Coordinates of C-alpha atoms in Angstrom, one line a residue:
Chain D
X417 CA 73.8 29.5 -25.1
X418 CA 72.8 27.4 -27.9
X419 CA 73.8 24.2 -25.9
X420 CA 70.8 25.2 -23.2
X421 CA 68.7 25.7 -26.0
X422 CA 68.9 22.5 -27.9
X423 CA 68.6 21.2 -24.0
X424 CA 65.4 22.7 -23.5
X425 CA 64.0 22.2 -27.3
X426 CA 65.1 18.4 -25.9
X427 CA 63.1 18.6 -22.9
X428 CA 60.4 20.2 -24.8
X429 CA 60.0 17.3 -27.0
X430 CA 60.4 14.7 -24.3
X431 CA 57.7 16.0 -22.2
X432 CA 55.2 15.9 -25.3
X433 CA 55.9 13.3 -26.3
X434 CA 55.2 11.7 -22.7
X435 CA 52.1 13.8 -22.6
X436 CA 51.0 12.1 -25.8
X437 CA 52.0 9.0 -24.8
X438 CA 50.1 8.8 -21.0
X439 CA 47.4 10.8 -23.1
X440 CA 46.6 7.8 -25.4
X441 CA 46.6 5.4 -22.7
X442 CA 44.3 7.2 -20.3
X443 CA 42.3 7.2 -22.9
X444 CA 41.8 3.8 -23.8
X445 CA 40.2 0.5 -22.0
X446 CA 41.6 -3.2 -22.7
X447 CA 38.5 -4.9 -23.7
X448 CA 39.4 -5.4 -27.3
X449 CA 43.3 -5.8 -26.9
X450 CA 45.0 -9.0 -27.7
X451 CA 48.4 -10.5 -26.9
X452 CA 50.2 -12.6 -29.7
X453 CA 53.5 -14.5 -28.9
X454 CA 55.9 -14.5 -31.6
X455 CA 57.5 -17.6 -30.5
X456 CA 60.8 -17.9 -32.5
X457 CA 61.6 -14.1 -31.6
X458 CA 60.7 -13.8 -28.0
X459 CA 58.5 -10.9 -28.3
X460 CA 55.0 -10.6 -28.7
X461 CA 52.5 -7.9 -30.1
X462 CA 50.1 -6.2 -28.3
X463 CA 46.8 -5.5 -30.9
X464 CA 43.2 -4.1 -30.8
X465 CA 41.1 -6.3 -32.5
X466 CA 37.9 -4.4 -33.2
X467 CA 39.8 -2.8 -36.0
X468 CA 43.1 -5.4 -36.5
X469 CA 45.3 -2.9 -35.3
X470 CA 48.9 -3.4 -34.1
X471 CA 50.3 -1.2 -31.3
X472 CA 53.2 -2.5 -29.8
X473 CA 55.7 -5.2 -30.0
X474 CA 57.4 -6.2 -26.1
X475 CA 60.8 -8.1 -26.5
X476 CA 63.2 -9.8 -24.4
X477 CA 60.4 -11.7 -23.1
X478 CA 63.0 -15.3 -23.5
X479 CA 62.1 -19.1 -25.1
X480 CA 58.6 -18.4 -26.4
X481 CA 57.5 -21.8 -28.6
X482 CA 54.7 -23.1 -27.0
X483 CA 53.8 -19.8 -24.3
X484 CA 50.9 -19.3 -23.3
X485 CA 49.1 -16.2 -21.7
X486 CA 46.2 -15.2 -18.8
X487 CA 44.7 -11.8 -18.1
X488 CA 44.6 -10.1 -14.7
X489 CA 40.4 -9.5 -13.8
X490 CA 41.1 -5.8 -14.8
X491 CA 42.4 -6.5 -18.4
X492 CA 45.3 -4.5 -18.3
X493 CA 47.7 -7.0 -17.2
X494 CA 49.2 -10.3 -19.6
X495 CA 50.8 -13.2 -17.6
X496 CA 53.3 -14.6 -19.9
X497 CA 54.1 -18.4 -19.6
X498 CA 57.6 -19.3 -21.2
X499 CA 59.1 -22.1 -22.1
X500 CA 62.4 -21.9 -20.1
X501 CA 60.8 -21.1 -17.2
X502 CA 60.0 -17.5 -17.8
X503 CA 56.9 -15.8 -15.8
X504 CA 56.3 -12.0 -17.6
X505 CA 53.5 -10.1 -16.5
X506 CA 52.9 -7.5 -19.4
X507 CA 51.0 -4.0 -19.0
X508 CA 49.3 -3.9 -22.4
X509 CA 47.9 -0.5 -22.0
X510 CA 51.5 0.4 -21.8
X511 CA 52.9 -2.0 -23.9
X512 CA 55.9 -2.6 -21.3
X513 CA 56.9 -5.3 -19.3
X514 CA 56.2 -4.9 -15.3
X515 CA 57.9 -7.7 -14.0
X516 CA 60.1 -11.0 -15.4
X517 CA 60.9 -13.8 -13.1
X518 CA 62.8 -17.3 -14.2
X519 CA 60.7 -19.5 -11.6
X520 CA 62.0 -23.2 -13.1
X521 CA 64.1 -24.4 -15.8
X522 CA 61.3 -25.5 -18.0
X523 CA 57.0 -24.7 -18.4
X524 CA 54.1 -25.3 -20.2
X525 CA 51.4 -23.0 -19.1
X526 CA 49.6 -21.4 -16.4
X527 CA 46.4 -20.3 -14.9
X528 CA 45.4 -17.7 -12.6
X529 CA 42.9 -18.0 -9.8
X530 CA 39.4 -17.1 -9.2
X531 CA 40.0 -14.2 -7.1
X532 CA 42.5 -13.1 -9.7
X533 CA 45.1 -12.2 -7.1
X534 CA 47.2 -15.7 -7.9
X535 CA 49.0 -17.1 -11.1
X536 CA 50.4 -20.5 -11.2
X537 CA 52.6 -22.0 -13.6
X538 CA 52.9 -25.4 -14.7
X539 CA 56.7 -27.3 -14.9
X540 CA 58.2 -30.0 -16.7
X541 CA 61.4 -29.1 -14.8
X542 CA 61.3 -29.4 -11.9
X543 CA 58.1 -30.9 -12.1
X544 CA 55.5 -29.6 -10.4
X545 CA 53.5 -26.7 -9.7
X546 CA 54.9 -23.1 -8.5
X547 CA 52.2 -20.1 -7.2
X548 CA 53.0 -16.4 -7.2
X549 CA 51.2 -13.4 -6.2
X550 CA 50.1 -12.0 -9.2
X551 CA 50.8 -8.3 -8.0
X552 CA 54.2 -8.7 -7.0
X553 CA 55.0 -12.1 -8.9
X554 CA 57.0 -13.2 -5.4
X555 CA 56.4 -17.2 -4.7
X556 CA 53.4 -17.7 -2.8
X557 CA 53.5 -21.8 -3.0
X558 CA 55.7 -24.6 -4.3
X559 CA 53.7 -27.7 -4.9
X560 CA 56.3 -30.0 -6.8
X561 CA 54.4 -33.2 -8.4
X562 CA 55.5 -36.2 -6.5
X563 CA 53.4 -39.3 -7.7
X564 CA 52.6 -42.3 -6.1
X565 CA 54.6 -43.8 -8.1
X566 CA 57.9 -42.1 -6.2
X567 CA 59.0 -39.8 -9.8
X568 CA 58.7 -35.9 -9.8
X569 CA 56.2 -35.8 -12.9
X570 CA 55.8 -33.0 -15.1
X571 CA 52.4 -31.3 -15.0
X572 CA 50.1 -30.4 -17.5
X573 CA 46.5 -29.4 -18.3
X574 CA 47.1 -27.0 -15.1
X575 CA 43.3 -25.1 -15.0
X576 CA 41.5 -22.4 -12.7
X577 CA 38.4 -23.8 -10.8
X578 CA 35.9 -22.4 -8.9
X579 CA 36.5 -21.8 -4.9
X580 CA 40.1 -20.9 -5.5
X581 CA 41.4 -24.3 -6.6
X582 CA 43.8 -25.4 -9.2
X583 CA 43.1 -28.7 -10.9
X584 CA 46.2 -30.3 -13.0
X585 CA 47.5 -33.7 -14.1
X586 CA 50.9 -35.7 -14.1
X587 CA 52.1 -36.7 -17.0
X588 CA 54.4 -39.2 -16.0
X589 CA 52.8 -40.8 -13.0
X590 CA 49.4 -40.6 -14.4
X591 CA 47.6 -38.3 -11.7
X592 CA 45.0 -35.8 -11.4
X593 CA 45.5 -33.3 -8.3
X594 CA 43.2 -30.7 -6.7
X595 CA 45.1 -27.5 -5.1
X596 CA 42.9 -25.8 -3.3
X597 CA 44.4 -21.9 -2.4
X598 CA 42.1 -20.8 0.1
X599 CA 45.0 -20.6 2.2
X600 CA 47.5 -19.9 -0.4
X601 CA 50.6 -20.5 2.0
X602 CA 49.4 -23.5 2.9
X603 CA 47.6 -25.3 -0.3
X604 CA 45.5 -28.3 0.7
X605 CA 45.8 -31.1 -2.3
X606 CA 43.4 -33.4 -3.3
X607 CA 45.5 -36.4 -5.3
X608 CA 43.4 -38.6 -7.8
X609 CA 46.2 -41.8 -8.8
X610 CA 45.4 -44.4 -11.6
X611 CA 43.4 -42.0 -13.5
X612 CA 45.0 -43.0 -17.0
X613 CA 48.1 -43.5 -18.6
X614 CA 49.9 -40.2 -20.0
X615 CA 47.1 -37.8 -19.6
X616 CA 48.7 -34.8 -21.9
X617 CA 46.5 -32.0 -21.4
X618 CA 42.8 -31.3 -19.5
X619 CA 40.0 -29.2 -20.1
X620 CA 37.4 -28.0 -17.7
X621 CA 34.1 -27.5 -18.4
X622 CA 33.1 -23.7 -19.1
X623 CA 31.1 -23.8 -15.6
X624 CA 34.1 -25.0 -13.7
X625 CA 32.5 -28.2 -13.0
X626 CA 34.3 -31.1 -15.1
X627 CA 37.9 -31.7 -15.2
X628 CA 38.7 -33.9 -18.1
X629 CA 42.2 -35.1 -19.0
X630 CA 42.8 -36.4 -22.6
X631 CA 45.1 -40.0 -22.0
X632 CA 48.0 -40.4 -25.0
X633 CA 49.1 -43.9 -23.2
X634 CA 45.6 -45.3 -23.4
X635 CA 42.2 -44.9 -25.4
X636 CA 39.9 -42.2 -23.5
X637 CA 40.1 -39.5 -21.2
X638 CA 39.6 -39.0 -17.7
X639 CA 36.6 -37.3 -15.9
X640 CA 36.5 -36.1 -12.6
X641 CA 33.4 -34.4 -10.8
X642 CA 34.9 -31.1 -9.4
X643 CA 31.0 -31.1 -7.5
X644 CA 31.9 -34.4 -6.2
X645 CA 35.4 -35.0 -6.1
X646 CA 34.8 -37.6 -3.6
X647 CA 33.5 -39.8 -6.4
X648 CA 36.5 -39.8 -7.7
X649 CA 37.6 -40.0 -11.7
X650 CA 36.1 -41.8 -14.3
X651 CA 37.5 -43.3 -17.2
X652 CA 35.1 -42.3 -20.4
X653 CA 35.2 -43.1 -24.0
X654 CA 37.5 -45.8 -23.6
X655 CA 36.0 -48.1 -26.8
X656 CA 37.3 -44.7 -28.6
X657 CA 39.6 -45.9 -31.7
X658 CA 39.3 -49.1 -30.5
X659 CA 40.6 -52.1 -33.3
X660 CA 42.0 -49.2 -35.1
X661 CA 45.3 -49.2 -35.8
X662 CA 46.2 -45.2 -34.6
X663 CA 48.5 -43.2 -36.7
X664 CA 52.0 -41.2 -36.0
X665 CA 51.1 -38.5 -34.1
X666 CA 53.5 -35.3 -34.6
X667 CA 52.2 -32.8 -32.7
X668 CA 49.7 -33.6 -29.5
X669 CA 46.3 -32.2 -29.3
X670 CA 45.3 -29.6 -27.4
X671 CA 42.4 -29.5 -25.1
X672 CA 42.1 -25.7 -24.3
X673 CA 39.2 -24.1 -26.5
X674 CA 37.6 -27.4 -27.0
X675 CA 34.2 -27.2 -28.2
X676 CA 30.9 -27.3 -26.7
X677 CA 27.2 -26.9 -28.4
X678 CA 24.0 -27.8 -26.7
X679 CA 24.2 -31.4 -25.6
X680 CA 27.3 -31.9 -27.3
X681 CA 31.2 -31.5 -26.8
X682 CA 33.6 -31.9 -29.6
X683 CA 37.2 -32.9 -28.6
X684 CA 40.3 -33.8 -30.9
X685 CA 41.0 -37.6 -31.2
X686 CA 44.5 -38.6 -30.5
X687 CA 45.9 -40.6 -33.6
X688 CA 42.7 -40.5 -35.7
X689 CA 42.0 -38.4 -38.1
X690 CA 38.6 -37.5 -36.6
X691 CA 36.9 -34.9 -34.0
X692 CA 35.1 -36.8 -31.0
X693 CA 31.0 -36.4 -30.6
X694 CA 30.4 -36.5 -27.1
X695 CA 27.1 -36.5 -25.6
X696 CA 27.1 -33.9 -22.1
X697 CA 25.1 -36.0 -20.4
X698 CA 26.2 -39.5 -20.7
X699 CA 29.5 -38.6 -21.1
X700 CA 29.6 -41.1 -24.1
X701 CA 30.9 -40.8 -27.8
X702 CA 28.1 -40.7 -30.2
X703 CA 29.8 -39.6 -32.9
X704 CA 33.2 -39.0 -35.1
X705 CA 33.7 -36.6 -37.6
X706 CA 36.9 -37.6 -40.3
X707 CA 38.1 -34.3 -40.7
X708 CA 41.7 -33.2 -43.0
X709 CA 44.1 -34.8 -40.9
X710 CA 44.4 -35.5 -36.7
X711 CA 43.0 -32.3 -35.0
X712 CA 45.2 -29.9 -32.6
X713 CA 42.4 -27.5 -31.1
X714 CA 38.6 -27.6 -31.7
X715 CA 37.4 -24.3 -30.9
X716 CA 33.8 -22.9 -31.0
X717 CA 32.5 -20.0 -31.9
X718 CA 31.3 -18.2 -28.7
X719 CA 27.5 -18.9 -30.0
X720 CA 28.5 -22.3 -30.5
X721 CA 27.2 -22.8 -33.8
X722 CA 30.2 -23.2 -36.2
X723 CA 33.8 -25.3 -35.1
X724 CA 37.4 -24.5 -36.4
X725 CA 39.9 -27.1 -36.1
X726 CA 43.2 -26.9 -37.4
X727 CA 45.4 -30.0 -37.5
X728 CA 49.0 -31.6 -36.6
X729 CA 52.0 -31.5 -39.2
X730 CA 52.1 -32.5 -42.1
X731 CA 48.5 -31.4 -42.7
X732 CA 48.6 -28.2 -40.7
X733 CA 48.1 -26.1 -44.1
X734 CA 44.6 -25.9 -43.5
X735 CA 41.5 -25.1 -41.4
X736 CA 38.3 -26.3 -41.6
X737 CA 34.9 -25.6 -40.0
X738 CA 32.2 -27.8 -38.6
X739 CA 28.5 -27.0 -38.6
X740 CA 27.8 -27.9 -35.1
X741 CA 24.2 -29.0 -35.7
X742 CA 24.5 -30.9 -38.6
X743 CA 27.8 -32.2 -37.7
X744 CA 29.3 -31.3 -41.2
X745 CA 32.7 -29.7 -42.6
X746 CA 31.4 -26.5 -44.1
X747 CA 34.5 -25.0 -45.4
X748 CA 37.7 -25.8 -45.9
X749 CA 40.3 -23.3 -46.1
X750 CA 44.4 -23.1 -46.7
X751 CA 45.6 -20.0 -44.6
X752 CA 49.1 -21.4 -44.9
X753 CA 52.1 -22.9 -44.0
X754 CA 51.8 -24.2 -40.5
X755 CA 48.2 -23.4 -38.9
X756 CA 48.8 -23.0 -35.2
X757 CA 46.0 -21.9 -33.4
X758 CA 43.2 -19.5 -33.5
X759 CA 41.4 -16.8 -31.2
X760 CA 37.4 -15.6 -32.0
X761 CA 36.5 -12.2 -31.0
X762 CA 34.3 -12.3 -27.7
X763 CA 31.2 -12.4 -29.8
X764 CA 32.7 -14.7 -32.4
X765 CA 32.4 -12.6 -35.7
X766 CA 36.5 -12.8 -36.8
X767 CA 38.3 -15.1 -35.8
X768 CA 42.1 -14.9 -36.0
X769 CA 44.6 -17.4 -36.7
X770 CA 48.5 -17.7 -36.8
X771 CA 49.9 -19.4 -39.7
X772 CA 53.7 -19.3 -38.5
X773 CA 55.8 -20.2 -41.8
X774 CA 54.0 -17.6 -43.8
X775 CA 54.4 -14.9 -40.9
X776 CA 51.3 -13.9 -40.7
X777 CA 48.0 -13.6 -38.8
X778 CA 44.8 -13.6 -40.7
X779 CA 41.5 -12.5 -39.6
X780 CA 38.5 -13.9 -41.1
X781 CA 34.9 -13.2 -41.2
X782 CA 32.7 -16.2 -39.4
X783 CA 30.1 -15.4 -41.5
X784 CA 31.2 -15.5 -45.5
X785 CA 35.1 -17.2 -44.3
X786 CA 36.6 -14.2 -46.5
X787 CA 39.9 -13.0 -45.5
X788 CA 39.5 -9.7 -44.3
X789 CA 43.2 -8.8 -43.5
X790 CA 46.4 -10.2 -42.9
X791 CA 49.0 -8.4 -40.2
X792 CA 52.8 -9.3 -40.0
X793 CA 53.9 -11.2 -37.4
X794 CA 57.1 -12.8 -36.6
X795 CA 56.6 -16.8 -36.4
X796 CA 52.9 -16.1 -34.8
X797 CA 51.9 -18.7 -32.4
X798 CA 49.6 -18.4 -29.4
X799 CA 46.7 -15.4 -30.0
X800 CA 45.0 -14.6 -27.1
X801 CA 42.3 -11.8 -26.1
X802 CA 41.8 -10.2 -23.0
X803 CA 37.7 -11.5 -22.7
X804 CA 39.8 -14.6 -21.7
X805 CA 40.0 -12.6 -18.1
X806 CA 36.4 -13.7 -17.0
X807 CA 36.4 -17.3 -18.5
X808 CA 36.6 -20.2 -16.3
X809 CA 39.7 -22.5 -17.0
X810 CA 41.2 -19.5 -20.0
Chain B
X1035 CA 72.2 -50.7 -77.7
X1036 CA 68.8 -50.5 -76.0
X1037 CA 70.1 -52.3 -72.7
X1038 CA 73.4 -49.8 -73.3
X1039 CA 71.3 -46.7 -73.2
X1040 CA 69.3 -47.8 -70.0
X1041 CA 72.5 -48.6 -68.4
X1042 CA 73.9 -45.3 -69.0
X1043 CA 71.0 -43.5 -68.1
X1044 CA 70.7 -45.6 -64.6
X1045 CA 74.1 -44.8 -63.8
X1046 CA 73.6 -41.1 -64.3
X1047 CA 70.9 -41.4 -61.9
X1048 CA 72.6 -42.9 -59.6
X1049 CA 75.4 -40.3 -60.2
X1050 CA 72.5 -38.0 -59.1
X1051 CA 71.3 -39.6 -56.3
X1052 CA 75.2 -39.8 -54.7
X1053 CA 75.7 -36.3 -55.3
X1054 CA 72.6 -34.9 -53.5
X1055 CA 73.1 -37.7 -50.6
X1056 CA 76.4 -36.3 -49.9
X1057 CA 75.3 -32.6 -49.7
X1058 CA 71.3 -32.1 -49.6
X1059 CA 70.4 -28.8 -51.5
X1060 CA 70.7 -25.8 -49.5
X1061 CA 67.0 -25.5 -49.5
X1062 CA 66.4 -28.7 -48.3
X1063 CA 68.7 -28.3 -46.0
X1064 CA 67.5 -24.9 -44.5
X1065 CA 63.7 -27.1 -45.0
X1066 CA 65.1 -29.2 -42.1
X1067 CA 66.2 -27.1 -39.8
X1068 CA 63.3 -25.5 -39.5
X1069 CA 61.7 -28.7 -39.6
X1070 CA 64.2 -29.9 -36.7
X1071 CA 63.5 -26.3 -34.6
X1072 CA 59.6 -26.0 -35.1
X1073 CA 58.4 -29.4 -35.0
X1074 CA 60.9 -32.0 -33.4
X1075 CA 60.9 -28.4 -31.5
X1076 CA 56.9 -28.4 -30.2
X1077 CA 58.1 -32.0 -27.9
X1078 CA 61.7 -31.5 -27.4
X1079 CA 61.6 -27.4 -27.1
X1080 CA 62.5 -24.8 -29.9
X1081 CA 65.9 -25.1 -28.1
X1082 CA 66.1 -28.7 -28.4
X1083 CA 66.6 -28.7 -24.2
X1084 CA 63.4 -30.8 -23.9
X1085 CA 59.4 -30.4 -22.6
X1086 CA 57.4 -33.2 -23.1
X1087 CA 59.9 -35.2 -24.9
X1088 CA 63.7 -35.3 -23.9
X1089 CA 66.5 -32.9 -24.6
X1090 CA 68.6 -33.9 -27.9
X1091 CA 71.1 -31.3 -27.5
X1092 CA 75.0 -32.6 -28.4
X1093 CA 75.2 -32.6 -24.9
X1094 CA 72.5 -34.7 -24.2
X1095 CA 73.1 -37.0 -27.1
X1096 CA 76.8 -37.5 -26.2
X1097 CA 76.3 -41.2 -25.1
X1098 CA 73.7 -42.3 -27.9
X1099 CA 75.5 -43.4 -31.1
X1100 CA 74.6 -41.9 -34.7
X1101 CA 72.4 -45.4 -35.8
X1102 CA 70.7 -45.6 -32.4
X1103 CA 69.1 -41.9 -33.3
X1104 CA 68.4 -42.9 -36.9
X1105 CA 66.5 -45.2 -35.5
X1106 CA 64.9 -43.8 -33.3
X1107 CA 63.6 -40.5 -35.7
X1108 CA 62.9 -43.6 -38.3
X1109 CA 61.2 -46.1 -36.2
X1110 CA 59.9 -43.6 -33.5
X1111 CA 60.1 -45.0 -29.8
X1112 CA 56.8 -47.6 -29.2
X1113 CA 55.3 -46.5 -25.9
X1114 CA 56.4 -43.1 -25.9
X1115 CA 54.5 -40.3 -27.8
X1116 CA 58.1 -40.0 -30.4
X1117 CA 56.4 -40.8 -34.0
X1118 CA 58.1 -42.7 -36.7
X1119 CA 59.2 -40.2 -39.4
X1120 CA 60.5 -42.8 -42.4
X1121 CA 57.3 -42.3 -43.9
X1122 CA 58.0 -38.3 -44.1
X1123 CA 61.4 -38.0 -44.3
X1124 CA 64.1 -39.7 -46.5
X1125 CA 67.4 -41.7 -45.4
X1126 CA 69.4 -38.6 -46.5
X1127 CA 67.0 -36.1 -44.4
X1128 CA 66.9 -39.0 -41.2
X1129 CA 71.3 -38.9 -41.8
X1130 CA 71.4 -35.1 -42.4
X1131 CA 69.0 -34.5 -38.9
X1132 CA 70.9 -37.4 -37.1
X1133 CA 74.8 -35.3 -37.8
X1134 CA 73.3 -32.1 -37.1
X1135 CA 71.8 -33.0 -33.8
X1136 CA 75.2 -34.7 -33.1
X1137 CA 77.3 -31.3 -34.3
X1138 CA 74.7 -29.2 -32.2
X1139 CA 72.8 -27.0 -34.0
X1140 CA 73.4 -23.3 -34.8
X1141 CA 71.0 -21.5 -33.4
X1142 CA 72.2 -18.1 -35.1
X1143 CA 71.3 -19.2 -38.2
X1144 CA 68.2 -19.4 -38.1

């Protein structure tokens, strides 16, 4: 007799607790959730950022340095790009994972299409492009990245872009390609060759119309017309850094979150110590801005008015921010050991930064730059927010 | 006496020096391999099994000899994106990274 009891006083519990549990989630939308990767760990945090709260940590999720993250169109869902290969999709209002697939031996990011109903990961091995469908996560298209040149490149800078293409470059045979997924079983690429030597990561525009790769072989970056892609690229700021003698560069820039205001773009120069004024138009530098040390990302506020860049070891102790009109470094700040990237809140008044060696994530007011909290977090690398969902190229 | 004194207090500090060559503080030590993991780590992988830049597991280090990879993390590689670290890191770090990628590294410990 009391073995059924403490049964049912088991049961009891069990089926409040799942009524609380399915209670809080029904309850809830995604639109201020967040995803960070806690990259030496292989788990990540789920968080609601309106009040810096943290409500779950996911493990098991395998070799995290360097992942990177995209949001199905409904929020709810986290892509999770891994290092070894790993493709995670997470349900964040549940805080479990759906699905884990090994789809290569070794990644560097992903993108998911315009239609939202495609994710496709970027490899180094083998190198090349795999797609999946992002409800089921089964292989939809293997594009591997065979240059001109004859060698299986690895791909990087792999972007969305409107009309259900994917736009990425190859770092070893210096290419640009167009994917277009119309047909998703049967992609129809576009290949761009001599575009650069090394391109190591791309942007595209926030309307989806440039592609730009950044080049670490050569000065410059790459710019190709995704309007007029029968124009071919075009090699731009090429006199950048020119008779300067460029220094060590121990970490590469990234291109993701780069920074756009009025006429004006801001990108991190490779080797320098500067951020790049480009003018929109022209497509041609106007201006450099000597910053702490050699930039990683340059990221604007959503308004546009203020960027944060934080910068390669052994300077990545710090963050500064950039007045975009006046072109000036307004504050300077020292969050930590080991700066390594940042996230704004889709209006832009926190932004939130990872400062891996200290184990922490700090939020900051964009407004005053006070500290307004600090959450624990496990070597915090990547942050990323779920407004990412409807952004071109995020 | 003066040129005595000197003598003796060069040789102590070269006493010093030997002793912290052969075995680099703890600290230092635990400095490095974080160093090795995290940043070597964001072009060579947290695991060391490559990304941008090659893998430098044991494995994959088996045929390259202990002065052609102190070189290499010294000098860097010219045409490749691997930076010269002799500006950052001492001879006894440079040695100290150089045996440990040759031992493997523990992965555990960290």
């Amino acid at each position: 007799m009391g073995l059924i009891m403490k049964k049912s006083s088991h049961w009891t519990s069990f089926f409040f607790l799942l009524f609380i549990t399915t209670s809080s989630h029904a309850e809830r939308g995604t639109g201020d959730l967040g995803v960070i990767i806690e990259r030496a760990t292989g788990s990540v945090q789920v968080i609601e950022h309106t009040t810096g709260t943290q409500l779950y940590e996911i493990k098991g999720l395998g070799d995290l340095s360097h992942a990177t993250i995209v949001y199905s169109r409904d929020e709810r869902y986290a892509f999770v790009f891994g290092r070894d290969g790993g493709l995670t999709k997470l349900d964040i209002l549940k805080g479990e994972i759906v699905k884990r697939i090994l789809q290569a031996g070794n990644s560097i990011g992903g993108a998911i299409s315009q239609d939202g109903r495609l994710v496709a990961v970027s490899n180094y091995e083998p190198g090349g492009v795999r797609v999946f469908d992002s409800d089921t996560l089964e292989l939809v298209a293997d594009i591997p990245a065979n240059g001109a040149d004859g060698i299986q490149s690895k791909v990087v800078g792999l972007v969305d872009a409107p009309e259900n293409r994917f736009v990425f470059s190859l770092y070893d045979s210096g290419e640009i390609w167009i994917a277009d997924l119309t047909s998703p079983e049967e992609p129809e690429i576009t290949k761009f060759t001599d575009i650069g030597h090394q391109p190591y990561d791309a942007l595209i525009t926030p309307d989806g119309r440039y592609y730009i790769a950044g080049l670490f072989g050569e000065d410059g970056m790459a710019l190709l017309d995704l309007w007029h892609p029968e124009k071919g690229t075009q090699h731009i700021l090429d006199n950048y850094g020119r008779g300067e003698k460029k220094l060590p560069v121990y970490k590469m820039p990234h291109l993701e979150g780069w920074a756009v205001a009025g006429d004006y773009a801001f990108v991190p120069a490779v080797g320098h110590n500067d951020v790049i004024v480009i003018d929109r138009k022209s497509w041609k530098q106007i201006a450099t801005i000597p910053v702490h040390g050699q930039p990683i990302f340059v990221m604007a506020r959503p308004d546009g008015r203020q960027m944060w860049v934080n910068f390669a070891f052994p300077d990545n102790d710090t963050l500064q921010v950039i007045d975009t009109e006046t072109q000036k470094i307004i504050k300077t700040l020292k969050p930590g050991k080991a700066v390594l990237h940042m996230e704004f809140t889709p209006r832009g008044e926190r932004l939130w930064t990872s400062v891996r060696d200290e184990d922490q994530v700090q939020i900051y007011a964009t407004d005053s730059f006070e500290q307004i909290k600090s959450l624990p977090v496990k070597k915090p690398s990547g942050i990323f927010f779920t407004h990412r969902a409807h952004k071109i190229g995020l | 006496m003066k040129r005595l004194i000197i003598f003796f207090m060069l040789s102590n500090v070269s006493a010093l020096n030997h002793a912290c060559a052969e075995e680099l503080f703890n600290e230092r030590q635990a400095e490095l391999t974080d160093l090795l993991l995290q940043d070597c780590g964001s072009c060579h992988g947290m695991t060391l099994k490559g990304s941008l830049g090659p893998a430098i597991t044991s494995e994959a280090l088996a045929n390259k000899s202990e002065e052609e990879i102190f070189l290499t993390i010294s000098n860097g590689r010219p045409g490749t994106p691997m930076p010269p670290w002799k500006n950052i890191l001492s001879e006894a770090d440079i040695q100290w990274l150089v045996s440990t990628l040759k031992n493997g590294v523990d992965h555990e410990k960290k």
